[in-house]
XYZ file of C-alpha atoms in Angstrom:
446
model
C 73.234 49.072 47.059
C 74.993 45.837 46.000
C 76.973 45.810 42.827
C 75.930 43.454 39.928
C 77.954 40.260 40.394
C 79.762 40.658 36.917
C 80.972 44.104 38.178
C 82.096 42.682 41.562
C 84.118 40.006 39.683
C 85.827 42.700 37.594
C 86.917 44.880 40.640
C 87.754 41.856 42.783
C 90.198 40.966 39.960
C 91.461 44.491 39.967
C 91.859 44.451 43.719
C 89.494 47.373 44.231
C 86.954 45.722 46.501
C 89.332 44.782 49.206
C 86.799 45.588 51.946
C 83.888 43.635 50.534
C 83.113 41.257 53.360
C 81.518 37.732 52.884
C 77.735 38.415 52.866
C 75.941 36.739 55.714
C 72.546 38.132 56.605
C 70.740 36.661 59.676
C 67.298 38.201 59.708
C 66.235 36.259 62.757
C 68.833 37.569 65.190
C 67.954 40.319 67.524
C 70.397 43.354 67.436
C 72.477 44.134 70.334
C 72.434 47.610 72.023
C 75.043 50.093 70.612
C 77.232 51.684 73.217
C 77.555 54.839 71.360
C 73.826 55.308 70.818
C 73.059 54.448 74.369
C 75.629 56.849 75.831
C 74.616 59.581 73.308
C 70.953 59.414 74.141
C 71.403 59.083 77.846
C 73.205 62.298 78.185
C 71.388 64.103 75.433
C 69.209 66.168 77.852
C 70.227 69.212 79.789
C 71.678 71.576 77.334
C 72.987 72.098 73.882
C 76.091 70.080 74.358
C 75.365 67.514 77.119
C 75.492 64.619 74.595
C 79.218 65.012 74.651
C 79.374 64.490 78.462
C 80.783 61.836 80.566
C 78.835 58.891 79.162
C 79.063 59.224 75.343
C 82.201 61.214 75.210
C 84.392 58.944 77.161
C 83.300 55.861 75.161
C 83.721 57.681 71.778
C 87.131 59.077 72.852
C 88.218 55.500 73.798
C 87.199 54.188 70.314
C 88.676 57.034 68.483
C 91.975 56.986 70.269
C 92.534 53.395 69.164
C 92.072 54.220 65.496
C 94.685 55.566 63.046
C 92.035 57.728 61.414
C 91.772 59.729 64.548
C 95.272 60.081 65.488
C 96.501 61.358 62.087
C 94.215 64.261 61.879
C 95.172 67.716 63.355
C 92.650 69.719 65.368
C 91.617 73.176 64.881
C 91.197 75.487 67.956
C 87.694 76.566 69.204
C 86.893 79.847 67.364
C 85.616 82.873 69.164
C 81.984 83.849 68.478
C 83.203 86.810 66.481
C 84.371 84.396 63.785
C 80.828 83.888 62.805
C 81.206 86.236 59.939
C 79.287 86.574 56.741
C 81.989 84.426 54.956
C 81.552 81.612 57.561
C 77.844 81.673 57.036
C 78.357 81.671 53.284
C 80.557 78.471 53.654
C 77.964 76.802 55.990
C 75.221 77.429 53.400
C 77.584 76.304 50.569
C 78.341 73.041 52.457
C 74.599 72.204 52.943
C 73.509 73.221 49.467
C 76.440 71.283 48.030
C 75.086 68.155 49.664
C 71.674 68.627 48.074
C 72.870 69.693 44.589
C 75.216 66.801 44.276
C 72.733 64.394 45.350
C 70.067 65.697 42.809
C 72.699 65.930 40.048
C 73.634 62.249 40.290
C 70.153 60.904 40.816
C 69.349 59.825 37.276
C 72.766 58.195 36.836
C 72.915 56.436 40.139
C 74.479 53.063 40.102
C 75.272 53.031 36.391
C 78.414 50.929 36.554
C 78.917 51.049 32.728
C 80.065 54.566 31.958
C 79.140 53.687 28.348
C 75.506 53.078 29.172
C 75.419 56.369 31.217
C 76.767 58.313 28.247
C 74.240 56.602 25.820
C 71.333 57.391 28.051
C 72.147 60.953 29.200
C 75.259 62.210 27.312
C 77.477 64.241 29.730
C 75.391 65.264 32.718
C 75.778 68.943 33.650
C 72.234 69.773 34.867
C 69.338 68.171 36.687
C 67.433 65.752 34.684
C 64.740 63.116 35.398
C 65.661 59.289 35.519
C 65.113 57.427 32.323
C 63.809 53.850 32.118
C 64.818 51.153 31.994
C 67.817 51.247 34.080
C 70.198 48.804 32.176
C 72.146 47.946 35.505
C 69.391 47.819 37.991
C 69.314 44.900 40.298
C 66.689 46.253 42.645
C 64.543 43.352 41.703
C 67.180 41.058 43.653
C 66.890 43.138 46.828
C 64.909 42.108 49.818
C 61.677 44.068 50.655
C 61.605 42.422 54.148
C 65.015 43.458 55.362
C 68.580 44.267 54.197
C 70.653 42.774 51.436
C 69.361 40.531 48.681
C 66.286 38.372 48.756
C 62.806 38.146 47.465
C 59.653 40.297 47.744
C 57.887 38.338 50.322
C 58.413 40.623 53.189
C 56.643 44.155 53.194
C 58.970 46.496 55.205
C 59.149 48.212 51.799
C 55.677 48.945 50.966
C 53.903 48.772 54.391
C 56.452 50.249 56.842
C 58.612 52.429 54.822
C 58.677 53.642 51.185
C 54.813 53.238 51.208
C 53.259 51.956 48.018
C 56.602 51.183 46.143
C 56.966 47.428 46.805
C 55.479 46.469 43.471
C 58.194 48.292 41.722
C 60.995 46.230 43.405
C 60.149 43.052 41.704
C 60.353 44.370 38.146
C 63.454 44.232 36.132
C 65.016 47.418 34.860
C 63.060 49.703 37.271
C 65.234 52.749 38.207
C 66.266 53.041 41.762
C 64.600 56.496 41.769
C 61.684 55.658 39.493
C 59.224 58.538 39.008
C 61.258 61.292 40.501
C 61.493 64.682 39.030
C 64.562 66.580 37.785
C 66.211 68.245 40.752
C 64.583 66.044 43.278
C 66.523 64.728 46.154
C 66.951 60.949 46.963
C 66.086 59.387 50.481
C 69.384 59.790 52.244
C 69.672 63.527 51.342
C 65.958 63.885 52.502
C 67.152 62.382 55.815
C 69.774 64.996 55.943
C 66.873 67.565 55.715
C 65.179 65.646 58.723
C 68.388 66.321 60.608
C 68.417 70.017 59.872
C 64.824 70.230 60.928
C 65.465 68.283 64.137
C 68.294 70.687 65.116
C 66.021 73.698 64.424
C 63.160 72.344 66.389
C 65.314 71.169 69.325
C 67.430 74.234 69.468
C 70.438 71.956 69.439
C 71.674 68.718 68.081
C 69.817 66.198 70.303
C 70.417 62.527 69.222
C 67.070 61.403 70.716
C 65.094 64.042 68.885
C 67.029 63.247 65.643
C 66.251 59.523 65.983
C 62.483 60.221 66.634
C 62.341 62.494 63.699
C 63.968 59.855 61.543
C 61.446 57.242 62.608
C 58.466 59.481 62.106
C 59.631 60.666 58.710
C 60.273 57.157 57.333
C 57.182 55.560 58.722
C 54.801 58.335 57.532
C 53.130 57.614 54.150
C 53.812 60.171 51.500
C 56.791 61.679 53.278
C 58.858 61.175 50.201
C 58.845 60.156 46.602
C 61.818 57.841 46.508
C 61.591 54.182 45.319
C 64.685 52.612 46.837
C 65.997 52.371 50.397
C 69.456 51.323 51.365
C 70.082 48.243 53.350
C 70.506 50.154 56.546
C 67.003 51.558 56.359
C 65.408 48.153 55.746
C 67.366 46.600 58.566
C 66.567 49.261 60.944
C 62.826 49.157 60.354
C 62.678 45.411 60.176
C 63.972 45.475 63.742
C 61.454 48.344 64.619
C 58.543 46.470 63.131
C 59.307 43.469 65.506
C 59.115 45.788 68.433
C 62.743 46.547 69.036
C 63.392 49.985 70.646
C 64.528 52.621 68.118
C 67.735 53.013 70.076
C 68.617 49.444 69.326
C 67.432 49.149 65.804
C 70.590 50.091 63.919
C 72.109 47.014 62.452
C 74.805 45.713 60.068
C 74.680 42.981 57.533
C 78.438 42.726 57.199
C 78.399 43.745 53.500
C 76.387 46.824 52.411
C 76.082 48.798 55.732
C 79.656 50.201 55.919
C 78.999 52.365 52.891
C 79.336 56.020 51.829
C 75.568 56.420 52.173
C 76.117 56.657 55.955
C 77.913 59.971 55.535
C 75.170 61.923 53.893
C 73.288 62.878 57.029
C 76.279 64.273 58.776
C 76.935 67.655 57.294
C 74.159 69.412 59.098
C 75.468 68.112 62.490
C 79.025 69.106 61.800
C 77.900 72.522 60.452
C 75.845 73.124 63.599
C 78.870 72.146 65.698
C 81.110 74.497 63.881
C 78.777 77.428 64.034
C 78.219 77.027 67.879
C 81.894 77.399 68.422
C 82.792 73.859 69.129
C 86.198 72.451 68.188
C 86.670 70.139 65.124
C 87.160 67.258 67.474
C 83.609 67.906 68.942
C 82.255 68.180 65.479
C 83.703 64.796 64.631
C 82.117 63.249 67.821
C 78.698 64.952 66.842
C 79.001 63.325 63.416
C 79.731 60.002 65.034
C 76.810 60.181 67.389
C 74.423 60.848 64.355
C 75.717 57.844 62.299
C 75.439 55.548 65.226
C 71.666 56.181 65.385
C 71.212 54.306 62.016
C 74.263 52.280 61.566
C 75.864 49.667 63.849
C 79.441 50.215 62.414
C 82.687 51.105 64.159
C 84.126 51.571 60.702
C 81.745 54.338 59.865
C 82.043 55.939 63.321
C 85.782 56.380 62.483
C 85.026 57.911 58.997
C 82.254 60.019 60.616
C 84.691 61.504 62.982
C 87.125 62.233 60.268
C 84.625 63.824 57.878
C 82.893 65.860 60.596
C 86.194 67.352 61.509
C 86.899 68.361 57.859
C 83.490 69.972 57.523
C 83.974 72.008 60.663
C 87.530 73.179 59.743
C 86.467 74.169 56.149
C 83.501 76.068 57.379
C 85.945 78.168 59.529
C 88.213 78.853 56.681
C 90.759 75.884 56.522
C 92.390 75.066 53.224
C 90.696 72.192 51.348
C 93.753 70.703 50.011
C 95.533 70.618 53.183
C 92.401 69.020 54.843
C 92.326 66.451 52.116
C 96.067 65.647 52.348
C 95.731 64.964 56.134
C 92.665 62.952 55.734
C 94.261 61.030 52.771
C 97.348 60.106 54.970
C 94.987 59.046 57.762
C 93.116 56.461 55.346
C 96.240 55.248 53.611
C 95.935 57.377 50.510
C 98.953 59.310 50.661
C 99.644 59.273 46.959
C 96.540 61.178 46.215
C 98.502 64.016 44.453
C 99.912 61.655 41.887
C 96.367 60.956 40.540
C 95.530 64.494 39.666
C 96.884 64.275 36.115
C 94.790 61.377 35.107
C 91.314 61.100 33.783
C 88.570 60.834 36.284
C 87.354 57.603 34.828
C 91.058 56.224 34.941
C 90.802 56.791 38.684
C 87.266 55.784 39.516
C 86.719 52.383 38.063
C 90.486 51.904 37.423
C 92.280 52.560 40.500
C 89.380 53.038 43.118
C 86.117 51.138 43.026
C 83.171 53.229 42.008
C 80.951 51.209 44.381
C 79.547 52.192 47.637
C 81.934 50.509 50.072
C 83.400 53.208 52.383
C 87.071 52.618 52.045
C 87.375 53.345 48.255
C 84.314 55.608 48.128
C 85.790 57.896 50.635
C 89.154 57.999 48.766
C 87.255 58.718 45.712
C 85.634 61.766 47.482
C 89.114 62.905 48.613
C 90.469 62.594 45.036
C 87.722 64.647 43.624
C 87.974 67.271 46.469
C 91.756 67.644 46.006
C 91.574 67.895 42.237
C 88.657 70.229 41.946
C 89.407 72.125 45.203
C 88.673 75.618 43.649
C 86.271 74.330 40.899
C 83.428 72.845 42.656
C 80.940 72.863 39.614
C 83.511 70.777 37.558
C 84.112 68.533 40.597
C 80.512 67.524 40.857
C 80.036 66.969 37.185
C 83.181 64.841 37.147
C 81.835 62.853 39.890
C 78.466 62.178 38.395
C 79.790 61.128 34.983
C 81.957 58.523 36.504
C 78.829 56.613 37.495
C 78.764 53.936 40.193
C 77.638 55.120 43.668
C 77.790 58.876 42.424
C 74.844 60.095 44.433
C 75.873 59.344 48.098
C 79.530 59.888 47.088
C 78.596 63.130 45.478
C 76.666 64.490 48.438
C 79.627 63.710 50.567
C 81.896 65.465 48.183
C 79.516 68.406 47.649
C 79.380 69.237 51.262
C 83.124 69.396 51.284
C 83.531 71.611 48.169
C 80.750 73.857 49.415
C 82.286 74.339 52.806
C 85.551 75.305 51.125
C 84.090 77.672 48.449
C 80.873 78.867 49.757
C 77.268 79.178 48.395
C 78.102 81.848 45.909
C 80.349 79.426 43.964
C 77.432 77.085 43.173
C 75.764 77.938 39.904
C 72.467 79.713 40.349
C 70.760 77.235 37.932
C 71.658 74.531 40.482
C 70.638 76.257 43.589
C 67.360 77.501 42.196
C 66.825 74.305 40.253
C 66.424 71.972 43.172
C 62.923 70.793 43.149
C 62.484 72.090 46.667
C 64.927 74.824 46.685
C 62.718 77.320 48.760
C 62.111 74.794 51.383
C 65.771 73.846 51.565
C 66.844 77.407 51.932
C 64.326 77.959 54.751
C 65.710 74.981 56.533
C 69.339 75.848 56.004
C 68.577 79.455 57.451
C 66.765 77.929 60.484
C 69.727 75.664 61.250
C 72.180 78.661 61.033
C 69.825 80.880 63.195
C 69.731 78.154 65.768
C 73.441 77.897 65.957
C 74.037 81.551 65.958
C 73.963 83.925 68.949
C 70.959 85.985 69.245
C 71.226 89.166 66.840
C 74.513 88.138 65.246
C 74.507 88.855 61.483
C 70.772 88.358 61.169
C 70.886 90.681 58.155
C 73.198 88.349 56.247
C 70.823 85.498 56.130
């Protein structure tokens, strides 16, 4: 979501928005096919891991090898099937539940760029609450309902194609981005992560074509979700789709909002599946990159997806979180991360790192919280939420890391049970794990 202009000026002055590109939206141009999407989809049939074959794998490897993010990160070895212990399953569940918990926890305070406003409206958020109206910093009324970025409400991608029945809310000032949602309910991007989980279970593997089809069906089905806002990448995708562009070519990029942390939210299910099926961290990273390529035309996000997917896989198999974070931090030019630990969270987020959605600073913020709260996951999510800004998608990305490192049993029961659809999420998590596990292995642990 674009940041209010007054906030952008502040962070531009502080030098925190170094990756904020000039905004130039061309709604009339036709998107070009994505090599990663095309290669992943063309080799998706023929078995659980064929998507990583000659077509997609070679092109992905070429892209990755040219990037410092890839070259800086160490690889783990492929584990034996015997490594699928109860503790590994506990960490897998912890990662996935961490995503949904963090998303729901941050939902009411999403895009509060004034910590003072956040505190006046909610106090210190420690539990799930419903959003309050009006949202003092909402600029949803400036967002286009006909495509990505800013614009008027002349188009009806929002309302007719996706987010059915929500268009009238976009033109009103002060409307909360998650208007009408209940305490503990998940936002749209987290719901798309659930779509990925269900796709893996239904297909019996991670099949990019199946995942893409499931995404299109979910988004275009009236009543499939209760969220009001949809990020630029959703709106651009379905603006293209509505014009008759093939789904494989609908992912787009506005040069401003697409390269954001929202693209990370749907990746933990894929990385978890890869880890539990005995694939290497490198393969888990490639799987994550294949997933993000379905919805985002972004070389930048593919690089972060590879890094993030590797981290999730390594953590599920027992890697040390601080070591993983330090390696990732060096890869993204954040080697001084340890020096931030003694500072207040609001000194770091909003002072040294932008609280906005743009991927460079938002991912560094995720690493900061993961490093500081490596063994205190509950405190980590509370700290993230109360810093405001893009705390929902940033939080979901963080929650999956903290959960993968600490396991399901480290999340408070009030959060696990307090999710609005806790039972359904539990069932979907179990089915993903059952799909990834060898037949009969540790069934009693589920």
